[in-house]
Structures are given as structure tokens and as C-alpha cells.
PDB file of C-alpha atoms in Angstrom:
ATOM      1  CA  UNK C   8      44.024  17.556   0.781  1.00 64.00           C
ATOM      2  CA  UNK C   9      41.028  16.863  -1.478  1.00 78.00           C
ATOM      3  CA  UNK C  10      37.462  16.126  -0.426  1.00 81.00           C
ATOM      4  CA  UNK C  11      37.540  12.353  -0.998  1.00 76.00           C
ATOM      5  CA  UNK C  12      40.711  11.865   1.053  1.00 83.00           C
ATOM      6  CA  UNK C  13      39.352  14.052   3.863  1.00 86.00           C
ATOM      7  CA  UNK C  14      36.148  12.004   3.851  1.00 86.00           C
ATOM      8  CA  UNK C  15      38.170   8.796   4.037  1.00 85.00           C
ATOM      9  CA  UNK C  16      40.409   9.935   6.895  1.00 89.00           C
ATOM     10  CA  UNK C  17      37.546  11.307   8.991  1.00 91.00           C
ATOM     11  CA  UNK C  18      35.586   8.098   8.399  1.00 89.00           C
ATOM     12  CA  UNK C  19      38.549   6.047   9.624  1.00 89.00           C
ATOM     13  CA  UNK C  20      38.878   8.350  12.651  1.00 93.00           C
ATOM     14  CA  UNK C  21      35.183   7.768  13.407  1.00 92.00           C
ATOM     15  CA  UNK C  22      35.761   4.022  13.094  1.00 89.00           C
ATOM     16  CA  UNK C  23      38.675   4.220  15.538  1.00 91.00           C
ATOM     17  CA  UNK C  24      36.531   5.985  18.139  1.00 93.00           C
ATOM     18  CA  UNK C  25      33.550   3.669  17.709  1.00 87.00           C
ATOM     19  CA  UNK C  26      35.716   0.559  17.685  1.00 86.00           C
ATOM     20  CA  UNK C  27      37.349   1.435  21.005  1.00 90.00           C
ATOM     21  CA  UNK C  28      33.979   2.475  22.442  1.00 87.00           C
ATOM     22  CA  UNK C  29      32.255  -0.759  21.417  1.00 81.00           C
ATOM     23  CA  UNK C  30      35.031  -2.950  22.786  1.00 82.00           C
ATOM     24  CA  UNK C  31      35.085  -1.199  26.170  1.00 86.00           C
ATOM     25  CA  UNK C  32      31.275  -0.914  26.295  1.00 83.00           C
ATOM     26  CA  UNK C  33      30.954  -4.671  25.759  1.00 78.00           C
ATOM     27  CA  UNK C  34      32.947  -5.217  28.943  1.00 82.00           C
ATOM     28  CA  UNK C  35      31.347  -2.432  31.000  1.00 87.00           C
ATOM     29  CA  UNK C  36      27.709  -3.104  30.087  1.00 83.00           C
ATOM     30  CA  UNK C  37      27.903  -6.740  31.189  1.00 80.00           C
ATOM     31  CA  UNK C  38      28.733  -5.613  34.722  1.00 86.00           C
ATOM     32  CA  UNK C  39      26.933  -2.289  34.905  1.00 88.00           C
ATOM     33  CA  UNK C  40      23.850  -3.065  32.808  1.00 86.00           C
ATOM     34  CA  UNK C  41      22.643  -1.608  29.516  1.00 86.00           C
ATOM     35  CA  UNK C  42      20.682   1.410  30.768  1.00 90.00           C
ATOM     36  CA  UNK C  43      23.285   2.396  33.355  1.00 91.00           C
ATOM     37  CA  UNK C  44      26.016   2.247  30.734  1.00 90.00           C
ATOM     38  CA  UNK C  45      24.074   4.289  28.172  1.00 91.00           C
ATOM     39  CA  UNK C  46      23.114   7.011  30.651  1.00 92.00           C
ATOM     40  CA  UNK C  47      26.611   7.038  32.144  1.00 92.00           C
ATOM     41  CA  UNK C  48      28.114   7.571  28.699  1.00 92.00           C
ATOM     42  CA  UNK C  49      25.800  10.531  28.120  1.00 94.00           C
ATOM     43  CA  UNK C  50      26.604  11.991  31.549  1.00 94.00           C
ATOM     44  CA  UNK C  51      30.293  11.917  30.624  1.00 93.00           C
ATOM     45  CA  UNK C  52      30.101  13.181  27.049  1.00 94.00           C
ATOM     46  CA  UNK C  53      27.595  16.018  27.477  1.00 95.00           C
ATOM     47  CA  UNK C  54      29.520  18.076  30.100  1.00 94.00           C
ATOM     48  CA  UNK C  55      32.792  17.650  28.170  1.00 91.00           C
ATOM     49  CA  UNK C  56      31.210  18.814  24.915  1.00 93.00           C
ATOM     50  CA  UNK C  57      29.319  21.587  26.718  1.00 94.00           C
ATOM     51  CA  UNK C  58      32.598  23.455  27.239  1.00 92.00           C
ATOM     52  CA  UNK C  59      32.960  23.845  23.467  1.00 91.00           C
ATOM     53  CA  UNK C  60      29.256  24.592  23.100  1.00 93.00           C
ATOM     54  CA  UNK C  61      29.253  27.552  25.493  1.00 92.00           C
ATOM     55  CA  UNK C  62      32.613  28.843  24.242  1.00 89.00           C
ATOM     56  CA  UNK C  63      32.068  28.729  20.491  1.00 86.00           C
ATOM     57  CA  UNK C  64      28.656  27.567  19.286  1.00 86.00           C
ATOM     58  CA  UNK C  65      25.831  29.837  18.144  1.00 88.00           C
ATOM     59  CA  UNK C  66      22.519  28.084  18.747  1.00 91.00           C
ATOM     60  CA  UNK C  67      20.617  30.855  16.954  1.00 91.00           C
ATOM     61  CA  UNK C  68      21.499  29.269  13.604  1.00 93.00           C
ATOM     62  CA  UNK C  69      19.281  26.281  14.474  1.00 94.00           C
ATOM     63  CA  UNK C  70      15.909  26.856  12.799  1.00 95.00           C
ATOM     64  CA  UNK C  71      12.566  25.268  13.671  1.00 95.00           C
ATOM     65  CA  UNK C  72      13.079  22.827  10.810  1.00 95.00           C
ATOM     66  CA  UNK C  73      16.478  21.877  12.211  1.00 96.00           C
ATOM     67  CA  UNK C  74      14.941  21.343  15.665  1.00 97.00           C
ATOM     68  CA  UNK C  75      12.286  19.096  14.142  1.00 96.00           C
ATOM     69  CA  UNK C  76      14.939  16.990  12.412  1.00 95.00           C
ATOM     70  CA  UNK C  77      16.994  16.885  15.620  1.00 96.00           C
ATOM     71  CA  UNK C  78      13.995  15.589  17.575  1.00 97.00           C
ATOM     72  CA  UNK C  79      13.356  12.955  14.920  1.00 96.00           C
ATOM     73  CA  UNK C  80      16.908  11.625  14.727  1.00 95.00           C
ATOM     74  CA  UNK C  81      17.235  11.777  18.532  1.00 96.00           C
ATOM     75  CA  UNK C  82      14.160   9.559  18.819  1.00 96.00           C
ATOM     76  CA  UNK C  83      15.768   7.200  16.300  1.00 96.00           C
ATOM     77  CA  UNK C  84      18.985   7.297  18.349  1.00 94.00           C
ATOM     78  CA  UNK C  85      17.046   6.445  21.525  1.00 96.00           C
ATOM     79  CA  UNK C  86      15.517   3.375  19.880  1.00 95.00           C
ATOM     80  CA  UNK C  87      18.796   2.364  18.243  1.00 93.00           C
ATOM     81  CA  UNK C  88      20.677   2.355  21.557  1.00 90.00           C
ATOM     82  CA  UNK C  89      18.147   0.013  23.159  1.00 90.00           C
ATOM     83  CA  UNK C  90      17.751  -2.281  20.149  1.00 90.00           C
ATOM     84  CA  UNK C  91      21.486  -2.495  19.443  1.00 84.00           C
ATOM     85  CA  UNK C  92      22.462  -3.399  23.003  1.00 78.00           C
ATOM     86  CA  UNK C  93      19.593  -5.882  23.194  1.00 79.00           C
ATOM     87  CA  UNK C  94      20.766  -7.450  19.933  1.00 78.00           C
ATOM     88  CA  UNK C  95      24.245  -7.891  21.395  1.00 70.00           C
ATOM     89  CA  UNK C  96      22.686  -9.385  24.518  1.00 70.00           C
ATOM     90  CA  UNK C  97      20.566 -11.890  22.566  1.00 73.00           C
ATOM     91  CA  UNK C  98      23.286 -12.627  20.005  1.00 64.00           C
ATOM     92  CA  UNK C  99      24.984 -14.322  18.436  1.00 61.00           C
ATOM     93  CA  UNK C 100      27.381 -11.370  18.281  1.00 63.00           C
ATOM     94  CA  UNK C 101      29.176 -12.927  15.298  1.00 59.00           C
ATOM     95  CA  UNK C 102      25.960 -12.437  13.319  1.00 63.00           C
ATOM     96  CA  UNK C 103      24.731  -9.179  14.870  1.00 71.00           C
ATOM     97  CA  UNK C 104      27.985  -7.241  14.406  1.00 70.00           C
ATOM     98  CA  UNK C 105      28.329  -7.570  10.623  1.00 67.00           C
ATOM     99  CA  UNK C 106      24.627  -6.855  10.134  1.00 73.00           C
ATOM    100  CA  UNK C 107      24.855  -3.623  12.131  1.00 78.00           C
ATOM    101  CA  UNK C 108      28.145  -2.560  10.533  1.00 75.00           C
ATOM    102  CA  UNK C 109      26.428  -2.600   7.143  1.00 75.00           C
ATOM    103  CA  UNK C 110      24.536   0.576   8.128  1.00 83.00           C
ATOM    104  CA  UNK C 111      26.763   2.358   5.597  1.00 78.00           C
ATOM    105  CA  UNK C 112      24.680   0.820   2.822  1.00 77.00           C
ATOM    106  CA  UNK C 113      21.624   2.641   4.199  1.00 83.00           C
ATOM    107  CA  UNK C 114      23.559   5.927   4.343  1.00 84.00           C
ATOM    108  CA  UNK C 115      24.843   5.493   0.787  1.00 79.00           C
ATOM    109  CA  UNK C 116      21.368   4.710  -0.570  1.00 81.00           C
ATOM    110  CA  UNK C 117      19.827   7.694   1.242  1.00 88.00           C
ATOM    111  CA  UNK C 118      22.631   9.967   0.022  1.00 85.00           C
ATOM    112  CA  UNK C 119      22.036   8.753  -3.536  1.00 81.00           C
ATOM    113  CA  UNK C 120      18.273   9.403  -3.287  1.00 84.00           C
ATOM    114  CA  UNK C 121      18.176  12.690  -1.371  1.00 87.00           C
ATOM    115  CA  UNK C 122      21.461  14.484  -2.074  1.00 82.00           C
ATOM    116  CA  UNK C 123      22.333  13.214  -5.520  1.00 79.00           C
ATOM    117  CA  UNK C 124      25.794  12.031  -4.450  1.00 75.00           C
ATOM    118  CA  UNK C 125      27.392   9.855  -7.088  1.00 75.00           C
ATOM    119  CA  UNK C 126      30.407   7.624  -6.640  1.00 73.00           C
ATOM    120  CA  UNK C 127      32.778   6.686  -9.425  1.00 77.00           C
ATOM    121  CA  UNK C 128      32.872   3.052 -10.525  1.00 82.00           C
ATOM    122  CA  UNK C 129      36.141   2.526  -8.656  1.00 81.00           C
ATOM    123  CA  UNK C 130      34.792   4.159  -5.498  1.00 74.00           C
ATOM    124  CA  UNK C 131      31.591   2.119  -5.735  1.00 79.00           C
ATOM    125  CA  UNK C 132      33.593  -1.102  -5.991  1.00 83.00           C
ATOM    126  CA  UNK C 133      35.747  -0.034  -3.026  1.00 79.00           C
ATOM    127  CA  UNK C 134      32.678   0.773  -0.917  1.00 75.00           C
ATOM    128  CA  UNK C 135      31.135  -2.620  -1.729  1.00 82.00           C
ATOM    129  CA  UNK C 136      34.411  -4.389  -0.982  1.00 83.00           C
ATOM    130  CA  UNK C 137      34.719  -2.550   2.327  1.00 76.00           C
ATOM    131  CA  UNK C 138      31.253  -3.726   3.391  1.00 75.00           C
ATOM    132  CA  UNK C 139      31.947  -7.274   2.239  1.00 81.00           C
ATOM    133  CA  UNK C 140      35.327  -7.348   3.958  1.00 78.00           C
ATOM    134  CA  UNK C 141      33.851  -6.303   7.287  1.00 72.00           C
ATOM    135  CA  UNK C 142      31.151  -8.969   6.987  1.00 72.00           C
ATOM    136  CA  UNK C 143      33.804 -11.641   6.364  1.00 75.00           C
ATOM    137  CA  UNK C 144      35.993 -10.343   9.199  1.00 68.00           C
ATOM    138  CA  UNK C 145      33.104 -10.352  11.663  1.00 64.00           C
ATOM    139  CA  UNK C 146      31.714 -13.828  10.960  1.00 66.00           C
ATOM    140  CA  UNK C 147      33.472 -17.019  11.945  1.00 63.00           C
ATOM    141  CA  UNK C 148      32.376 -19.546   9.333  1.00 59.00           C
ATOM    142  CA  UNK C 149      34.098 -22.345  11.180  1.00 56.00           C
ATOM    143  CA  UNK C 150      31.836 -21.942  14.202  1.00 52.00           C
ATOM    144  CA  UNK C 151      29.220 -24.239  12.654  1.00 55.00           C
ATOM    145  CA  UNK C 152      26.311 -21.871  13.175  1.00 53.00           C
ATOM    146  CA  UNK C 153      22.920 -23.334  12.359  1.00 53.00           C
ATOM    147  CA  UNK C 154      20.419 -21.545  10.128  1.00 50.00           C
ATOM    148  CA  UNK C 155      18.069 -20.723  13.003  1.00 51.00           C
ATOM    149  CA  UNK C 156      20.963 -18.963  14.759  1.00 48.00           C
ATOM    150  CA  UNK C 157      21.605 -16.811  11.705  1.00 46.00           C
ATOM    151  CA  UNK C 158      17.979 -15.739  11.254  1.00 49.00           C
ATOM    152  CA  UNK C 159      17.095 -15.633  14.955  1.00 63.00           C
ATOM    153  CA  UNK C 160      15.757 -12.794  17.108  1.00 76.00           C
ATOM    154  CA  UNK C 161      19.213 -11.297  17.636  1.00 74.00           C
ATOM    155  CA  UNK C 162      19.771 -11.080  13.883  1.00 70.00           C
ATOM    156  CA  UNK C 163      16.370  -9.427  13.430  1.00 80.00           C
ATOM    157  CA  UNK C 164      17.190  -6.848  16.104  1.00 85.00           C
ATOM    158  CA  UNK C 165      20.566  -6.308  14.452  1.00 81.00           C
ATOM    159  CA  UNK C 166      18.864  -5.555  11.147  1.00 82.00           C
ATOM    160  CA  UNK C 167      16.531  -3.036  12.833  1.00 90.00           C
ATOM    161  CA  UNK C 168      19.536  -1.393  14.509  1.00 89.00           C
ATOM    162  CA  UNK C 169      21.402  -1.284  11.204  1.00 86.00           C
ATOM    163  CA  UNK C 170      18.558   0.544   9.452  1.00 90.00           C
ATOM    164  CA  UNK C 171      18.119   2.892  12.420  1.00 95.00           C
ATOM    165  CA  UNK C 172      21.809   3.769  12.592  1.00 92.00           C
ATOM    166  CA  UNK C 173      21.841   4.420   8.854  1.00 92.00           C
ATOM    167  CA  UNK C 174      18.895   6.831   9.099  1.00 94.00           C
ATOM    168  CA  UNK C 175      20.376   8.493  12.192  1.00 94.00           C
ATOM    169  CA  UNK C 176      23.818   9.016  10.676  1.00 90.00           C
ATOM    170  CA  UNK C 177      22.382  10.281   7.399  1.00 93.00           C
ATOM    171  CA  UNK C 178      20.297  12.795   9.355  1.00 94.00           C
ATOM    172  CA  UNK C 179      23.398  13.919  11.251  1.00 91.00           C
ATOM    173  CA  UNK C 180      25.271  14.280   7.977  1.00 88.00           C
ATOM    174  CA  UNK C 181      22.570  16.427   6.385  1.00 91.00           C
ATOM    175  CA  UNK C 182      22.263  18.669   9.456  1.00 94.00           C
ATOM    176  CA  UNK C 183      26.048  19.063   9.565  1.00 91.00           C
ATOM    177  CA  UNK C 184      25.981  20.730   6.176  1.00 89.00           C
ATOM    178  CA  UNK C 185      23.497  23.310   7.465  1.00 92.00           C
ATOM    179  CA  UNK C 186      24.527  23.996  11.076  1.00 93.00           C
ATOM    180  CA  UNK C 187      28.055  22.593  11.267  1.00 91.00           C
ATOM    181  CA  UNK C 188      29.562  19.389  12.617  1.00 90.00           C
ATOM    182  CA  UNK C 189      29.173  20.088  16.351  1.00 93.00           C
ATOM    183  CA  UNK C 190      25.566  21.091  17.025  1.00 94.00           C
ATOM    184  CA  UNK C 191      23.831  18.032  15.494  1.00 94.00           C
ATOM    185  CA  UNK C 192      25.831  15.707  17.751  1.00 93.00           C
ATOM    186  CA  UNK C 193      25.756  17.794  20.929  1.00 95.00           C
ATOM    187  CA  UNK C 194      22.089  18.807  20.782  1.00 96.00           C
ATOM    188  CA  UNK C 195      21.087  15.310  19.703  1.00 95.00           C
ATOM    189  CA  UNK C 196      23.033  13.906  22.653  1.00 94.00           C
ATOM    190  CA  UNK C 197      21.202  16.197  25.080  1.00 96.00           C
ATOM    191  CA  UNK C 198      17.774  15.372  23.621  1.00 97.00           C
ATOM    192  CA  UNK C 199      18.440  11.619  23.650  1.00 96.00           C
ATOM    193  CA  UNK C 200      19.648  11.827  27.251  1.00 96.00           C
ATOM    194  CA  UNK C 201      16.400  13.581  28.150  1.00 96.00           C
ATOM    195  CA  UNK C 202      14.496  10.655  26.647  1.00 96.00           C
ATOM    196  CA  UNK C 203      16.438   8.130  28.720  1.00 95.00           C
ATOM    197  CA  UNK C 204      16.008   9.900  32.071  1.00 93.00           C
ATOM    198  CA  UNK C 205      12.304   8.964  32.575  1.00 94.00           C
ATOM    199  CA  UNK C 206      13.030   5.348  31.594  1.00 93.00           C
ATOM    200  CA  UNK C 207      15.908   5.118  34.062  1.00 92.00           C
ATOM    201  CA  UNK C 208      13.796   6.756  36.781  1.00 90.00           C
ATOM    202  CA  UNK C 209      10.922   4.312  36.289  1.00 92.00           C
ATOM    203  CA  UNK C 210      13.248   1.306  36.315  1.00 90.00           C
ATOM    204  CA  UNK C 211      15.415   2.827  39.074  1.00 88.00           C
ATOM    205  CA  UNK C 212      18.595   1.876  37.228  1.00 87.00           C
ATOM    206  CA  UNK C 213      20.754   4.853  38.166  1.00 86.00           C
ATOM    207  CA  UNK C 214      24.219   4.892  36.552  1.00 82.00           C
ATOM    208  CA  UNK C 215      26.072   5.273  39.871  1.00 83.00           C
ATOM    209  CA  UNK C 216      24.700   1.955  41.138  1.00 82.00           C
ATOM    210  CA  UNK C 217      27.274  -0.865  40.934  1.00 82.00           C
ATOM    211  CA  UNK C 218      29.836   1.701  39.776  1.00 84.00           C
ATOM    212  CA  UNK C 219      33.401   0.868  40.780  1.00 89.00           C
ATOM    213  CA  UNK C 220      36.534   2.845  39.879  1.00 90.00           C
ATOM    214  CA  UNK C 221      37.458   0.571  36.929  1.00 91.00           C
ATOM    215  CA  UNK C 222      33.894   0.717  35.579  1.00 92.00           C
ATOM    216  CA  UNK C 223      33.899   4.505  35.915  1.00 93.00           C
ATOM    217  CA  UNK C 224      37.089   4.659  33.855  1.00 95.00           C
ATOM    218  CA  UNK C 225      35.438   2.414  31.280  1.00 93.00           C
ATOM    219  CA  UNK C 226      32.352   4.631  31.073  1.00 93.00           C
ATOM    220  CA  UNK C 227      34.552   7.715  30.629  1.00 95.00           C
ATOM    221  CA  UNK C 228      36.524   6.019  27.840  1.00 95.00           C
ATOM    222  CA  UNK C 229      33.322   4.980  26.068  1.00 93.00           C
ATOM    223  CA  UNK C 230      31.812   8.447  26.425  1.00 93.00           C
ATOM    224  CA  UNK C 231      34.843  10.226  24.997  1.00 94.00           C
ATOM    225  CA  UNK C 232      35.682   7.802  22.174  1.00 94.00           C
ATOM    226  CA  UNK C 233      32.099   7.249  21.027  1.00 91.00           C
ATOM    227  CA  UNK C 234      31.344  10.974  20.974  1.00 92.00           C
ATOM    228  CA  UNK C 235      34.672  11.699  19.301  1.00 93.00           C
ATOM    229  CA  UNK C 236      33.759   9.211  16.587  1.00 92.00           C
ATOM    230  CA  UNK C 237      30.407  10.912  16.092  1.00 90.00           C
ATOM    231  CA  UNK C 238      32.088  14.311  15.796  1.00 92.00           C
ATOM    232  CA  UNK C 239      34.541  12.930  13.219  1.00 92.00           C
ATOM    233  CA  UNK C 240      31.667  11.475  11.190  1.00 89.00           C
ATOM    234  CA  UNK C 241      29.723  14.745  11.337  1.00 90.00           C
ATOM    235  CA  UNK C 242      32.774  16.774  10.326  1.00 91.00           C
ATOM    236  CA  UNK C 243      33.426  14.439   7.410  1.00 90.00           C
ATOM    237  CA  UNK C 244      29.815  14.731   6.284  1.00 85.00           C
ATOM    238  CA  UNK C 245      30.000  18.525   6.570  1.00 86.00           C
ATOM    239  CA  UNK C 246      33.053  19.022   4.360  1.00 85.00           C
ATOM    240  CA  UNK C 247      33.183  15.809   2.361  1.00 80.00           C
ATOM    241  CA  UNK C 248      31.222  12.977   0.766  1.00 79.00           C
ATOM    242  CA  UNK C 249      28.757  11.291   3.147  1.00 82.00           C
ATOM    243  CA  UNK C 250      28.904   7.992   1.250  1.00 78.00           C
ATOM    244  CA  UNK C 251      32.685   7.699   1.580  1.00 81.00           C
ATOM    245  CA  UNK C 252      32.712   8.778   5.240  1.00 85.00           C
ATOM    246  CA  UNK C 253      30.122   6.091   5.973  1.00 81.00           C
ATOM    247  CA  UNK C 254      31.995   3.419   4.017  1.00 77.00           C
ATOM    248  CA  UNK C 255      35.263   4.172   5.814  1.00 81.00           C
ATOM    249  CA  UNK C 256      33.596   4.287   9.232  1.00 82.00           C
ATOM    250  CA  UNK C 257      32.215   0.754   9.046  1.00 76.00           C
ATOM    251  CA  UNK C 258      35.728  -0.569   9.573  1.00 74.00           C
ATOM    252  CA  UNK C 259      35.132  -0.053  13.310  1.00 77.00           C
ATOM    253  CA  UNK C 260      34.619  -3.811  14.030  1.00 74.00           C
ATOM    254  CA  UNK C 261      38.328  -4.258  13.310  1.00 76.00           C
ATOM    255  CA  UNK C 262      39.103  -2.720  16.720  1.00 78.00           C
ATOM    256  CA  UNK C 263      36.949  -5.177  18.741  1.00 73.00           C
ATOM    257  CA  UNK C 264      38.374  -8.031  16.672  1.00 70.00           C
ATOM    258  CA  UNK C 265      41.963  -6.971  17.426  1.00 74.00           C
ATOM    259  CA  UNK C 266      40.995  -6.375  21.055  1.00 72.00           C
ATOM    260  CA  UNK C 267      39.686  -9.910  21.235  1.00 68.00           C
ATOM    261  CA  UNK C 268      42.901 -11.275  19.743  1.00 70.00           C
ATOM    262  CA  UNK C 269      45.177  -9.361  22.101  1.00 76.00           C
ATOM    263  CA  UNK C 270      43.165  -9.163  25.328  1.00 71.00           C
ATOM    264  CA  UNK C 271      40.956 -12.259  25.230  1.00 62.00           C
ATOM    265  CA  UNK C 272      43.357 -14.410  23.167  1.00 68.00           C
ATOM    266  CA  UNK C 273      40.650 -15.198  20.621  1.00 63.00           C
ATOM    267  CA  UNK C 274      41.500 -16.850  17.308  1.00 68.00           C
ATOM    268  CA  UNK C 275      40.377 -15.824  13.825  1.00 67.00           C
ATOM    269  CA  UNK C 276      39.471 -18.146  11.007  1.00 74.00           C
ATOM    270  CA  UNK C 277      40.927 -17.901   7.515  1.00 80.00           C
ATOM    271  CA  UNK C 278      37.899 -16.052   6.130  1.00 79.00           C
ATOM    272  CA  UNK C 279      38.169 -13.444   8.884  1.00 73.00           C
ATOM    273  CA  UNK C 280      41.772 -12.699   7.976  1.00 78.00           C
ATOM    274  CA  UNK C 281      40.694 -12.436   4.345  1.00 84.00           C
ATOM    275  CA  UNK C 282      37.946 -10.031   5.375  1.00 79.00           C
ATOM    276  CA  UNK C 283      40.394  -7.798   7.242  1.00 74.00           C
ATOM    277  CA  UNK C 284      42.700  -7.734   4.225  1.00 81.00           C
ATOM    278  CA  UNK C 285      39.831  -6.891   1.859  1.00 83.00           C
ATOM    279  CA  UNK C 286      38.566  -4.078   4.113  1.00 77.00           C
ATOM    280  CA  UNK C 287      42.011  -2.498   4.409  1.00 73.00           C
ATOM    281  CA  UNK C 288      42.638  -2.864   0.673  1.00 80.00           C
ATOM    282  CA  UNK C 289      39.294  -1.194  -0.047  1.00 79.00           C
ATOM    283  CA  UNK C 290      40.323   1.811   2.054  1.00 68.00           C
ATOM    284  CA  UNK C 291      43.559   2.041   0.082  1.00 68.00           C
ATOM    285  CA  UNK C 292      41.587   1.992  -3.179  1.00 74.00           C
ATOM    286  CA  UNK C 293      39.350   4.796  -1.888  1.00 64.00           C
ATOM    287  CA  UNK C 294      42.430   6.850  -1.058  1.00 58.00           C
ATOM    288  CA  UNK C 295      44.065   6.213  -4.434  1.00 61.00           C
ATOM    289  CA  UNK C 296      40.838   6.931  -6.325  1.00 64.00           C
ATOM    290  CA  UNK C 297      40.891  10.458  -4.925  1.00 55.00           C
TER     291      UNK C 297
END
């Protein structure tokens, strides 16, 4: 299997994990609260990943420079979590989601500037089509949204989250090429969790408050699928092309959309169906262009 196809498949795997995580997190966070959900997810994912860390990983390969980058991207991750969930809270989600999912553009631009990655014309067209397809699939043009809803506070927060996620994921991708796919995610998770603990303590929003059995299951699902998606992205960046991994991974909103159709009986407009078709076709083009 060549590098481009591996990048594509791992990007899609990341999208699958993130899509499931976002759909479940949307349900859980409304009942449990943003901070409790975030900290709960970290409390689930860190111990699970720690088994692999203590069994296999060699932390001695992490240099001072790597630690500095880890601290930086963990701080970005901390801010992104808060801003992203706040953006979803403020809404409208139909505007916030496509803005955030376009983080791949940031990753592609950074990869072009700092790593010299170059896409072929066909791959570039497929990447652009993938981004455009997700935007169409995420926005319901028949909803009659007014201009002030499109450019409101939620949209602004969504843009900030999009840039932050792009920087964060690019940093993870670069570190993965130096210290492997696992350590950037695991160590970053631990550092970010450490940043959230004082905030939770001050606000006294402990994750076990309001926690019922169904919500606990939801938190576990989010923790495993979100972290699994991050590992898939990091692995793809380590062995493949960061730009293509990022482009494939932005298809994650498809999962919440399908979840809405099946679980919440939501309806899609014509442009959303077109967007889904374009996004899937773009992935096929990426695979064929390999």
C-alpha cells in the first residue's frame, strides 16, 4: 500500500473516531456540562493509553525541544476545547460545524510552508472539493439564516477554533515524524488534563457530579473514539502525507449528520446531499490519484 493511500485511509479512520465522538459528546455535554465532559474524557483516555505507554514507549527520545513543542500545542489544545464547545453552545451549529471542519486548510497551508509538501493538481482539486463538500453537507441553506446569524459570535468562535485545531494538528503531525505517533497524543493529553484540573477545582465542576450510568457510558465512548481518531491522525502524519490525512479527516461531520438522520429523524436539504456526494467523490479521487 503506497503512502497516499495509507494517508487517506488513516485520515478516514480519524474522521470515523471524531465523528462518533462529536455526536455522542453533543448529547453528553448538554446534560453533564462542558468542563465535566472534557475532564471525564481525559480521565477515560489517559489510563487506557497509559497501558501502551508503560509497556512499549521510550520517553527518553523526547528532547527539550520536543517538550517545548508539546507544551505549546497542549496550551493550544486547552484553548481549543473551551472555544469549540462554547461555539457549539452559542451556535448556530449549522454555521459553526463547517467552519471548524475546514481546519484542514490550515494544516495544508502550514505543511506547504514548513515541510515543503506538494500536492499534485488532481490531489489539490480533490482536497478543495472535500472541504467544499463538507461545508455544503453541514449547512442547511433552506433554514433561512439571516446574515447576523452567519457572522455572529458563534461563527467567530468557530473560526478561532478552526485555526487552533489546524495549528494543534499540524504540531502533532510534525512531532509524530520525530518521536512516533503515540507520544505526541498521549503526553499532550496528560499535559492538557493538567491544565484543566485547576480550572475544574476553582469552578468545582467535578466530572462525577451528575454522572449517571448512561452518561458514564457516553463519556467512555467519547474518550475512546476521540483518542483513537487522534492516534490515527498522528500515525498517518508519521508515515504519510499530512495534507492528505487532514483532508480525509475533515469528513468527520458526516457521522453526526447520519446520526441526526437515524437517531433524531432530522431531514437534509438538497445541497446537503450534494455536499455528501462531493465529499465522498473527493475521497475516491484521492485514492485513485495514488
